[in-house]
PDB file of C-alpha atoms in Angstrom:
ATOM      1  CA  MET A   1       0.000   0.000   0.000  1.00  0.00           C
ATOM      2  CA  THR A   2       1.090   3.582  -0.700  1.00  0.00           C
ATOM      3  CA  ASP A   3       1.330   6.245   2.011  1.00  0.00           C
ATOM      4  CA  VAL A   4      -1.721   8.515   1.760  1.00  0.00           C
ATOM      5  CA  LEU A   5       0.229  11.805   1.821  1.00  0.00           C
ATOM      6  CA  GLY A   6       3.619  10.549   0.621  1.00  0.00           C
ATOM      7  CA  TRP A   7       2.139   8.783  -2.375  1.00  0.00           C
ATOM      8  CA  ARG A   8       5.203   9.622  -4.448  1.00  0.00           C
ATOM      9  CA  LYS A   9       7.947   9.266  -1.841  1.00  0.00           C
ATOM     10  CA  VAL A  10       8.403   9.249   1.929  1.00  0.00           C
ATOM     11  CA  PHE A  11      11.656  10.936   2.958  1.00  0.00           C
ATOM     12  CA  ALA A  12      13.307  10.557   6.354  1.00  0.00           C
ATOM     13  CA  VAL A  13      15.307  13.724   7.067  1.00  0.00           C
ATOM     14  CA  ILE A  14      18.132  13.515   9.614  1.00  0.00           C
ATOM     15  CA  ALA A  15      19.655  16.567  11.333  1.00  0.00           C
ATOM     16  CA  PRO A  16      21.058  17.559  14.741  1.00  0.00           C
ATOM     17  CA  SER A  17      18.469  18.468  17.367  1.00  0.00           C
ATOM     18  CA  THR A  18      19.929  21.991  17.597  1.00  0.00           C
ATOM     19  CA  ASN A  19      19.401  22.550  13.856  1.00  0.00           C
ATOM     20  CA  THR A  20      16.581  25.044  13.242  1.00  0.00           C
ATOM     21  CA  VAL A  21      17.133  25.526   9.486  1.00  0.00           C
ATOM     22  CA  VAL A  22      17.010  22.137   7.730  1.00  0.00           C
ATOM     23  CA  GLU A  23      13.386  21.366   8.569  1.00  0.00           C
ATOM     24  CA  PRO A  24      11.803  24.666   7.377  1.00  0.00           C
ATOM     25  CA  GLU A  25      14.049  25.037   4.326  1.00  0.00           C
ATOM     26  CA  MET A  26      13.405  21.516   3.073  1.00  0.00           C
ATOM     27  CA  ALA A  27       9.698  21.794   3.871  1.00  0.00           C
ATOM     28  CA  ALA A  28       9.529  24.831   1.575  1.00  0.00           C
ATOM     29  CA  MET A  29      11.086  22.784  -1.258  1.00  0.00           C
ATOM     30  CA  ARG A  30       8.755  19.811  -0.858  1.00  0.00           C
ATOM     31  CA  PRO A  31       6.569  19.013  -3.875  1.00  0.00           C
ATOM     32  CA  VAL A  32       3.076  17.556  -3.595  1.00  0.00           C
ATOM     33  CA  GLY A  33       3.077  13.837  -2.884  1.00  0.00           C
ATOM     34  CA  VAL A  34       6.459  13.860  -1.106  1.00  0.00           C
ATOM     35  CA  THR A  35       6.575  13.950   2.696  1.00  0.00           C
ATOM     36  CA  ASN A  36       9.526  14.830   4.932  1.00  0.00           C
ATOM     37  CA  HIS A  37       9.815  13.075   8.290  1.00  0.00           C
ATOM     38  CA  TYR A  38      12.314  14.803  10.535  1.00  0.00           C
ATOM     39  CA  ARG A  39      14.400  12.597  12.840  1.00  0.00           C
ATOM     40  CA  ASP A  40      16.910  14.428  15.014  1.00  0.00           C
ATOM     41  CA  ILE A  41      20.359  13.561  16.290  1.00  0.00           C
ATOM     42  CA  TYR A  42      20.363  14.439  19.983  1.00  0.00           C
ATOM     43  CA  VAL A  43      23.108  16.961  20.760  1.00  0.00           C
ATOM     44  CA  GLU A  44      23.601  19.573  23.462  1.00  0.00           C
ATOM     45  CA  ASN A  45      24.315  23.162  22.444  1.00  0.00           C
ATOM     46  CA  PRO A  46      27.964  23.945  23.280  1.00  0.00           C
ATOM     47  CA  THR A  47      29.046  27.522  23.917  1.00  0.00           C
ATOM     48  CA  ALA A  48      32.296  29.409  23.358  1.00  0.00           C
ATOM     49  CA  LEU A  49      33.492  26.936  20.746  1.00  0.00           C
ATOM     50  CA  SER A  50      37.126  26.647  19.703  1.00  0.00           C
ATOM     51  CA  ASP A  51      38.619  24.687  16.820  1.00  0.00           C
ATOM     52  CA  LYS A  52      39.240  21.734  19.152  1.00  0.00           C
ATOM     53  CA  ASP A  53      35.750  21.994  20.662  1.00  0.00           C
ATOM     54  CA  PHE A  54      34.149  22.059  17.220  1.00  0.00           C
ATOM     55  CA  VAL A  55      35.881  18.853  16.179  1.00  0.00           C
ATOM     56  CA  ALA A  56      34.858  17.197  19.468  1.00  0.00           C
ATOM     57  CA  GLY A  57      31.282  18.371  18.925  1.00  0.00           C
ATOM     58  CA  THR A  58      31.072  16.910  15.444  1.00  0.00           C
ATOM     59  CA  ASP A  59      32.456  13.655  16.834  1.00  0.00           C
ATOM     60  CA  LYS A  60      29.543  13.597  19.304  1.00  0.00           C
ATOM     61  CA  ILE A  61      27.100  14.140  16.447  1.00  0.00           C
ATOM     62  CA  GLY A  62      28.641  11.210  14.613  1.00  0.00           C
ATOM     63  CA  ALA A  63      28.412   9.019  17.695  1.00  0.00           C
ATOM     64  CA  ALA A  64      24.716   9.855  18.205  1.00  0.00           C
ATOM     65  CA  LEU A  65      23.821   9.369  14.547  1.00  0.00           C
ATOM     66  CA  GLN A  66      22.979   5.670  14.813  1.00  0.00           C
ATOM     67  CA  ASP A  67      20.093   6.326  17.224  1.00  0.00           C
ATOM     68  CA  ALA A  68      18.536   8.805  14.790  1.00  0.00           C
ATOM     69  CA  LEU A  69      18.943   6.355  11.916  1.00  0.00           C
ATOM     70  CA  ARG A  70      17.306   3.625  13.993  1.00  0.00           C
ATOM     71  CA  THR A  71      14.341   5.936  14.611  1.00  0.00           C
ATOM     72  CA  ALA A  72      14.178   6.799  10.901  1.00  0.00           C
ATOM     73  CA  ARG A  73      13.696   3.157   9.968  1.00  0.00           C
ATOM     74  CA  THR A  74      10.414   2.996  11.889  1.00  0.00           C
ATOM     75  CA  CYS A  75       8.511   5.199   9.400  1.00  0.00           C
ATOM     76  CA  ALA A  76       9.562   2.877   6.543  1.00  0.00           C
ATOM     77  CA  PRO A  77      11.030   5.671   4.410  1.00  0.00           C
ATOM     78  CA  ASP A  78      11.625   5.307   0.706  1.00  0.00           C
ATOM     79  CA  TYR A  79      14.708   7.492   0.905  1.00  0.00           C
ATOM     80  CA  LEU A  80      17.056   9.165   3.395  1.00  0.00           C
ATOM     81  CA  VAL A  81      18.002  12.864   3.320  1.00  0.00           C
ATOM     82  CA  MET A  82      20.972  13.786   5.497  1.00  0.00           C
ATOM     83  CA  GLY A  83      20.662  17.306   6.895  1.00  0.00           C
ATOM     84  CA  VAL A  84      24.027  17.139   8.646  1.00  0.00           C
ATOM     85  CA  SER A  85      27.101  18.023   6.636  1.00  0.00           C
ATOM     86  CA  ALA A  86      30.364  18.372   8.589  1.00  0.00           C
ATOM     87  CA  ILE A  87      30.734  14.636   9.235  1.00  0.00           C
ATOM     88  CA  SER A  88      30.028  13.825   5.583  1.00  0.00           C
ATOM     89  CA  PHE A  89      33.213  15.581   4.427  1.00  0.00           C
ATOM     90  CA  VAL A  90      35.609  13.898   6.858  1.00  0.00           C
ATOM     91  CA  GLY A  91      38.331  11.815   5.207  1.00  0.00           C
ATOM     92  CA  GLY A  92      37.988  13.328   1.761  1.00  0.00           C
ATOM     93  CA  ARG A  93      36.074  11.610  -1.014  1.00  0.00           C
ATOM     94  CA  ALA A  94      36.919   8.116   0.259  1.00  0.00           C
ATOM     95  CA  GLY A  95      35.764   8.974   3.773  1.00  0.00           C
ATOM     96  CA  GLY A  96      32.595  10.581   2.426  1.00  0.00           C
ATOM     97  CA  ASP A  97      31.777   7.528   0.319  1.00  0.00           C
ATOM     98  CA  ASP A  98      32.259   5.317   3.370  1.00  0.00           C
ATOM     99  CA  PHE A  99      29.924   7.570   5.380  1.00  0.00           C
ATOM    100  CA  ILE A 100      27.221   7.206   2.715  1.00  0.00           C
ATOM    101  CA  ARG A 101      27.557   3.424   2.780  1.00  0.00           C
ATOM    102  CA  GLN A 102      27.189   3.402   6.560  1.00  0.00           C
ATOM    103  CA  VAL A 103      23.988   5.458   6.648  1.00  0.00           C
ATOM    104  CA  GLU A 104      22.441   3.574   3.728  1.00  0.00           C
ATOM    105  CA  ASP A 105      23.212   0.230   5.352  1.00  0.00           C
ATOM    106  CA  ALA A 106      21.772   1.410   8.672  1.00  0.00           C
ATOM    107  CA  VAL A 107      18.377   2.351   7.207  1.00  0.00           C
ATOM    108  CA  GLY A 108      18.287   0.028   4.203  1.00  0.00           C
ATOM    109  CA  VAL A 109      17.520   2.725   1.633  1.00  0.00           C
ATOM    110  CA  ARG A 110      19.564   5.068  -0.540  1.00  0.00           C
ATOM    111  CA  ALA A 111      20.589   8.472   0.767  1.00  0.00           C
ATOM    112  CA  SER A 112      21.418  11.996  -0.332  1.00  0.00           C
ATOM    113  CA  VAL A 113      24.303  13.433   1.682  1.00  0.00           C
ATOM    114  CA  GLY A 114      25.565  17.021   1.677  1.00  0.00           C
ATOM    115  CA  SER A 115      29.097  16.345   0.461  1.00  0.00           C
ATOM    116  CA  ARG A 116      28.077  14.243  -2.539  1.00  0.00           C
ATOM    117  CA  SER A 117      25.107  16.503  -3.313  1.00  0.00           C
ATOM    118  CA  VAL A 118      27.245  19.653  -3.488  1.00  0.00           C
ATOM    119  CA  VAL A 119      29.606  17.977  -5.945  1.00  0.00           C
ATOM    120  CA  ALA A 120      26.660  16.754  -8.032  1.00  0.00           C
ATOM    121  CA  ALA A 121      25.261  20.299  -8.092  1.00  0.00           C
ATOM    122  CA  LEU A 122      28.589  21.758  -9.222  1.00  0.00           C
ATOM    123  CA  GLU A 123      28.749  19.156 -11.981  1.00  0.00           C
ATOM    124  CA  ALA A 124      25.154  19.919 -13.015  1.00  0.00           C
ATOM    125  CA  TYR A 125      25.991  23.585 -13.553  1.00  0.00           C
ATOM    126  CA  GLY A 126      28.930  22.525 -15.744  1.00  0.00           C
ATOM    127  CA  ASN A 127      32.265  24.204 -16.577  1.00  0.00           C
ATOM    128  CA  ILE A 128      33.136  24.749 -12.919  1.00  0.00           C
ATOM    129  CA  ARG A 129      36.644  24.027 -11.703  1.00  0.00           C
ATOM    130  CA  ARG A 130      37.595  26.825  -9.306  1.00  0.00           C
ATOM    131  CA  VAL A 131      35.440  27.215  -6.212  1.00  0.00           C
ATOM    132  CA  ALA A 132      35.299  29.109  -2.940  1.00  0.00           C
ATOM    133  CA  PHE A 133      33.200  28.190   0.067  1.00  0.00           C
ATOM    134  CA  VAL A 134      31.798  29.522   3.323  1.00  0.00           C
ATOM    135  CA  SER A 135      30.969  27.467   6.388  1.00  0.00           C
ATOM    136  CA  PRO A 136      29.972  28.058  10.012  1.00  0.00           C
ATOM    137  CA  TYR A 137      32.855  25.735  10.946  1.00  0.00           C
ATOM    138  CA  TYR A 138      36.365  26.218  12.298  1.00  0.00           C
ATOM    139  CA  PRO A 139      39.599  25.812  10.282  1.00  0.00           C
ATOM    140  CA  SER A 140      40.042  22.082  10.967  1.00  0.00           C
ATOM    141  CA  ALA A 141      36.586  21.285   9.609  1.00  0.00           C
ATOM    142  CA  ASN A 142      37.087  23.592   6.631  1.00  0.00           C
ATOM    143  CA  ALA A 143      40.231  21.627   5.816  1.00  0.00           C
ATOM    144  CA  GLN A 144      38.068  18.499   5.511  1.00  0.00           C
ATOM    145  CA  VAL A 145      35.683  20.260   3.117  1.00  0.00           C
ATOM    146  CA  ARG A 146      38.619  21.526   1.080  1.00  0.00           C
ATOM    147  CA  ARG A 147      40.069  18.019   0.851  1.00  0.00           C
ATOM    148  CA  TYR A 148      36.734  16.537  -0.247  1.00  0.00           C
ATOM    149  CA  LEU A 149      36.264  19.121  -3.006  1.00  0.00           C
ATOM    150  CA  GLN A 150      39.837  18.702  -4.194  1.00  0.00           C
ATOM    151  CA  ASP A 151      39.438  14.905  -4.234  1.00  0.00           C
ATOM    152  CA  SER A 152      36.369  15.494  -6.398  1.00  0.00           C
ATOM    153  CA  GLY A 153      38.372  17.425  -8.989  1.00  0.00           C
ATOM    154  CA  PHE A 154      37.847  21.044  -7.940  1.00  0.00           C
ATOM    155  CA  ASP A 155      40.419  23.715  -7.162  1.00  0.00           C
ATOM    156  CA  VAL A 156      39.524  25.459  -3.902  1.00  0.00           C
ATOM    157  CA  VAL A 157      40.670  29.047  -4.285  1.00  0.00           C
ATOM    158  CA  ARG A 158      39.692  30.296  -0.801  1.00  0.00           C
ATOM    159  CA  ASP A 159      37.295  29.661   2.057  1.00  0.00           C
ATOM    160  CA  VAL A 160      35.854  31.410   5.092  1.00  0.00           C
ATOM    161  CA  PRO A 161      35.131  29.575   8.369  1.00  0.00           C
ATOM    162  CA  LEU A 162      32.659  31.764  10.270  1.00  0.00           C
ATOM    163  CA  GLN A 163      33.691  30.117  13.566  1.00  0.00           C
ATOM    164  CA  CYS A 164      30.214  30.385  15.083  1.00  0.00           C
ATOM    165  CA  SER A 165      30.146  30.432  18.867  1.00  0.00           C
ATOM    166  CA  SER A 166      27.652  27.558  19.282  1.00  0.00           C
ATOM    167  CA  TRP A 167      25.436  25.213  17.258  1.00  0.00           C
ATOM    168  CA  LEU A 168      22.478  27.571  17.762  1.00  0.00           C
ATOM    169  CA  ASP A 169      24.582  30.558  16.752  1.00  0.00           C
ATOM    170  CA  ILE A 170      24.888  29.056  13.261  1.00  0.00           C
ATOM    171  CA  GLY A 171      21.166  29.551  12.668  1.00  0.00           C
ATOM    172  CA  ARG A 172      21.432  33.188  13.785  1.00  0.00           C
ATOM    173  CA  GLN A 173      23.798  34.356  11.057  1.00  0.00           C
ATOM    174  CA  THR A 174      22.020  37.125   9.159  1.00  0.00           C
ATOM    175  CA  PRO A 175      21.631  37.494   5.391  1.00  0.00           C
ATOM    176  CA  GLU A 176      23.583  40.745   5.631  1.00  0.00           C
ATOM    177  CA  ARG A 177      26.557  38.936   7.160  1.00  0.00           C
ATOM    178  CA  LEU A 178      26.388  36.190   4.550  1.00  0.00           C
ATOM    179  CA  VAL A 179      26.240  38.693   1.674  1.00  0.00           C
ATOM    180  CA  GLN A 180      29.381  40.330   3.076  1.00  0.00           C
ATOM    181  CA  VAL A 181      31.171  36.961   3.143  1.00  0.00           C
ATOM    182  CA  LEU A 182      30.024  36.058  -0.361  1.00  0.00           C
ATOM    183  CA  ARG A 183      31.534  39.293  -1.654  1.00  0.00           C
ATOM    184  CA  GLU A 184      34.793  38.474   0.172  1.00  0.00           C
ATOM    185  CA  LEU A 185      34.890  35.044  -1.476  1.00  0.00           C
ATOM    186  CA  ASP A 186      34.053  36.276  -4.961  1.00  0.00           C
ATOM    187  CA  GLY A 187      36.606  37.116  -7.611  1.00  0.00           C
ATOM    188  CA  ASP A 188      37.534  36.576 -11.238  1.00  0.00           C
ATOM    189  CA  ASP A 189      39.459  33.495 -10.124  1.00  0.00           C
ATOM    190  CA  VAL A 190      36.292  31.756  -8.812  1.00  0.00           C
ATOM    191  CA  ASP A 191      33.738  29.946 -10.997  1.00  0.00           C
ATOM    192  CA  ALA A 192      31.241  29.168  -8.215  1.00  0.00           C
ATOM    193  CA  ILE A 193      30.671  29.689  -4.502  1.00  0.00           C
ATOM    194  CA  VAL A 194      29.450  26.947  -2.166  1.00  0.00           C
ATOM    195  CA  GLN A 195      27.885  27.209   1.282  1.00  0.00           C
ATOM    196  CA  VAL A 196      28.173  24.244   3.637  1.00  0.00           C
ATOM    197  CA  GLY A 197      26.816  23.762   7.152  1.00  0.00           C
ATOM    198  CA  THR A 198      23.144  22.809   7.136  1.00  0.00           C
ATOM    199  CA  ASN A 199      22.103  25.155   9.967  1.00  0.00           C
ATOM    200  CA  LEU A 200      23.435  28.152   8.027  1.00  0.00           C
ATOM    201  CA  SER A 201      20.395  29.497   6.191  1.00  0.00           C
ATOM    202  CA  MET A 202      21.204  30.271   2.561  1.00  0.00           C
ATOM    203  CA  ALA A 203      18.585  28.443   0.507  1.00  0.00           C
ATOM    204  CA  ARG A 204      16.614  31.629  -0.174  1.00  0.00           C
ATOM    205  CA  LEU A 205      19.657  33.894  -0.394  1.00  0.00           C
ATOM    206  CA  ALA A 206      21.684  31.806  -2.863  1.00  0.00           C
ATOM    207  CA  PRO A 207      19.562  32.491  -5.997  1.00  0.00           C
ATOM    208  CA  TRP A 208      19.662  36.226  -5.322  1.00  0.00           C
ATOM    209  CA  ALA A 209      23.419  36.060  -4.785  1.00  0.00           C
ATOM    210  CA  GLU A 210      23.744  34.374  -8.183  1.00  0.00           C
ATOM    211  CA  LEU A 211      22.154  37.474  -9.719  1.00  0.00           C
ATOM    212  CA  PHE A 212      24.459  40.053  -8.149  1.00  0.00           C
ATOM    213  CA  LEU A 213      27.605  37.917  -8.411  1.00  0.00           C
ATOM    214  CA  GLY A 214      26.868  36.560 -11.869  1.00  0.00           C
ATOM    215  CA  LYS A 215      27.917  32.974 -11.051  1.00  0.00           C
ATOM    216  CA  PRO A 216      26.539  29.842  -9.373  1.00  0.00           C
ATOM    217  CA  VAL A 217      26.018  30.032  -5.612  1.00  0.00           C
ATOM    218  CA  ILE A 218      25.127  26.642  -4.163  1.00  0.00           C
ATOM    219  CA  ALA A 219      23.439  26.287  -0.772  1.00  0.00           C
ATOM    220  CA  ILE A 220      23.939  22.847   0.736  1.00  0.00           C
ATOM    221  CA  ASN A 221      20.319  22.286   1.824  1.00  0.00           C
ATOM    222  CA  THR A 222      19.097  23.120  -1.677  1.00  0.00           C
ATOM    223  CA  ALA A 223      21.696  20.846  -3.242  1.00  0.00           C
ATOM    224  CA  THR A 224      20.861  17.959  -0.900  1.00  0.00           C
ATOM    225  CA  TYR A 225      17.103  18.152  -1.380  1.00  0.00           C
ATOM    226  CA  TRP A 226      17.512  18.596  -5.146  1.00  0.00           C
ATOM    227  CA  HIS A 227      19.744  15.520  -5.195  1.00  0.00           C
ATOM    228  CA  ALA A 228      17.117  13.528  -3.278  1.00  0.00           C
ATOM    229  CA  LEU A 229      14.303  14.552  -5.613  1.00  0.00           C
ATOM    230  CA  ARG A 230      16.275  13.824  -8.773  1.00  0.00           C
ATOM    231  CA  ALA A 231      17.493  10.482  -7.406  1.00  0.00           C
ATOM    232  CA  ASN A 232      13.832   9.533  -7.126  1.00  0.00           C
ATOM    233  CA  GLY A 233      12.862  10.752 -10.576  1.00  0.00           C
ATOM    234  CA  ILE A 234      10.993  13.819  -9.292  1.00  0.00           C
ATOM    235  CA  THR A 235      11.585  16.845 -11.527  1.00  0.00           C
ATOM    236  CA  ASP A 236       8.799  19.262 -10.537  1.00  0.00           C
ATOM    237  CA  PRO A 237      10.100  22.848 -10.819  1.00  0.00           C
ATOM    238  CA  ILE A 238      10.207  24.445  -7.358  1.00  0.00           C
ATOM    239  CA  GLU A 239      10.367  28.238  -7.493  1.00  0.00           C
ATOM    240  CA  GLY A 240      12.377  30.440  -5.160  1.00  0.00           C
ATOM    241  CA  PHE A 241      15.507  28.342  -4.744  1.00  0.00           C
ATOM    242  CA  GLY A 242      17.427  28.944  -7.956  1.00  0.00           C
ATOM    243  CA  ARG A 243      18.242  27.052 -11.120  1.00  0.00           C
ATOM    244  CA  LEU A 244      18.917  23.702  -9.479  1.00  0.00           C
ATOM    245  CA  LEU A 245      15.255  23.244  -8.591  1.00  0.00           C
ATOM    246  CA  THR A 246      13.796  24.880 -11.684  1.00  0.00           C
ATOM    247  CA  HIS A 247      16.014  23.830 -14.577  1.00  0.00           C
ATOM    248  CA  MET A 248      18.325  20.957 -13.556  1.00  0.00           C
TER     249      MET A 248
END
């Protein structure tokens, strides 16, 4: 039998419990007949983060992931959408591929993960080799993102780690601050700009940034949800989130 509301697909969406952005952003992208079922990774909100603290915090998220995946299985999802990104970049492309295998094996369905989805989005735009990126992370985590993108064939020209003071602080970064950072990252030596960190809200800002920068700006939540829809053969144009969801 088919789910009454998710008659096309039932998605389980996984994100940290402190994440206030993934659920509303992905809900706004949801087409008719697809349902999103949010399952959180329990995590406390640390304060006064340092580089070392950030790495330790992401390790805790990774350790708590299995409980969230176990909960996700109970709604019998057709597909898994990972709304947590830092741990998906660890270990470069090989580490990211191993992470995908682990989450898919745990739930028994295929998954869209931030790291792979961002690369797929860059490839969908075409003719992109030189990229810059912004994250809410600290330098050690940015180094993992850089490695993943380089392993995937891209030249990372520069990056900005916002070094947010807590997990909740990530969701409090304003559009004005993000526009400032995008301008800092931009240049004639950059073909596209990427935003990672799923609690950093850029899904609505990215298409407008593409207009004033004149190049692709890829928000990780948009890329991940787009990847999930396309992996399931769903191509409905969704307005308000840029070319990925309308033309690709």
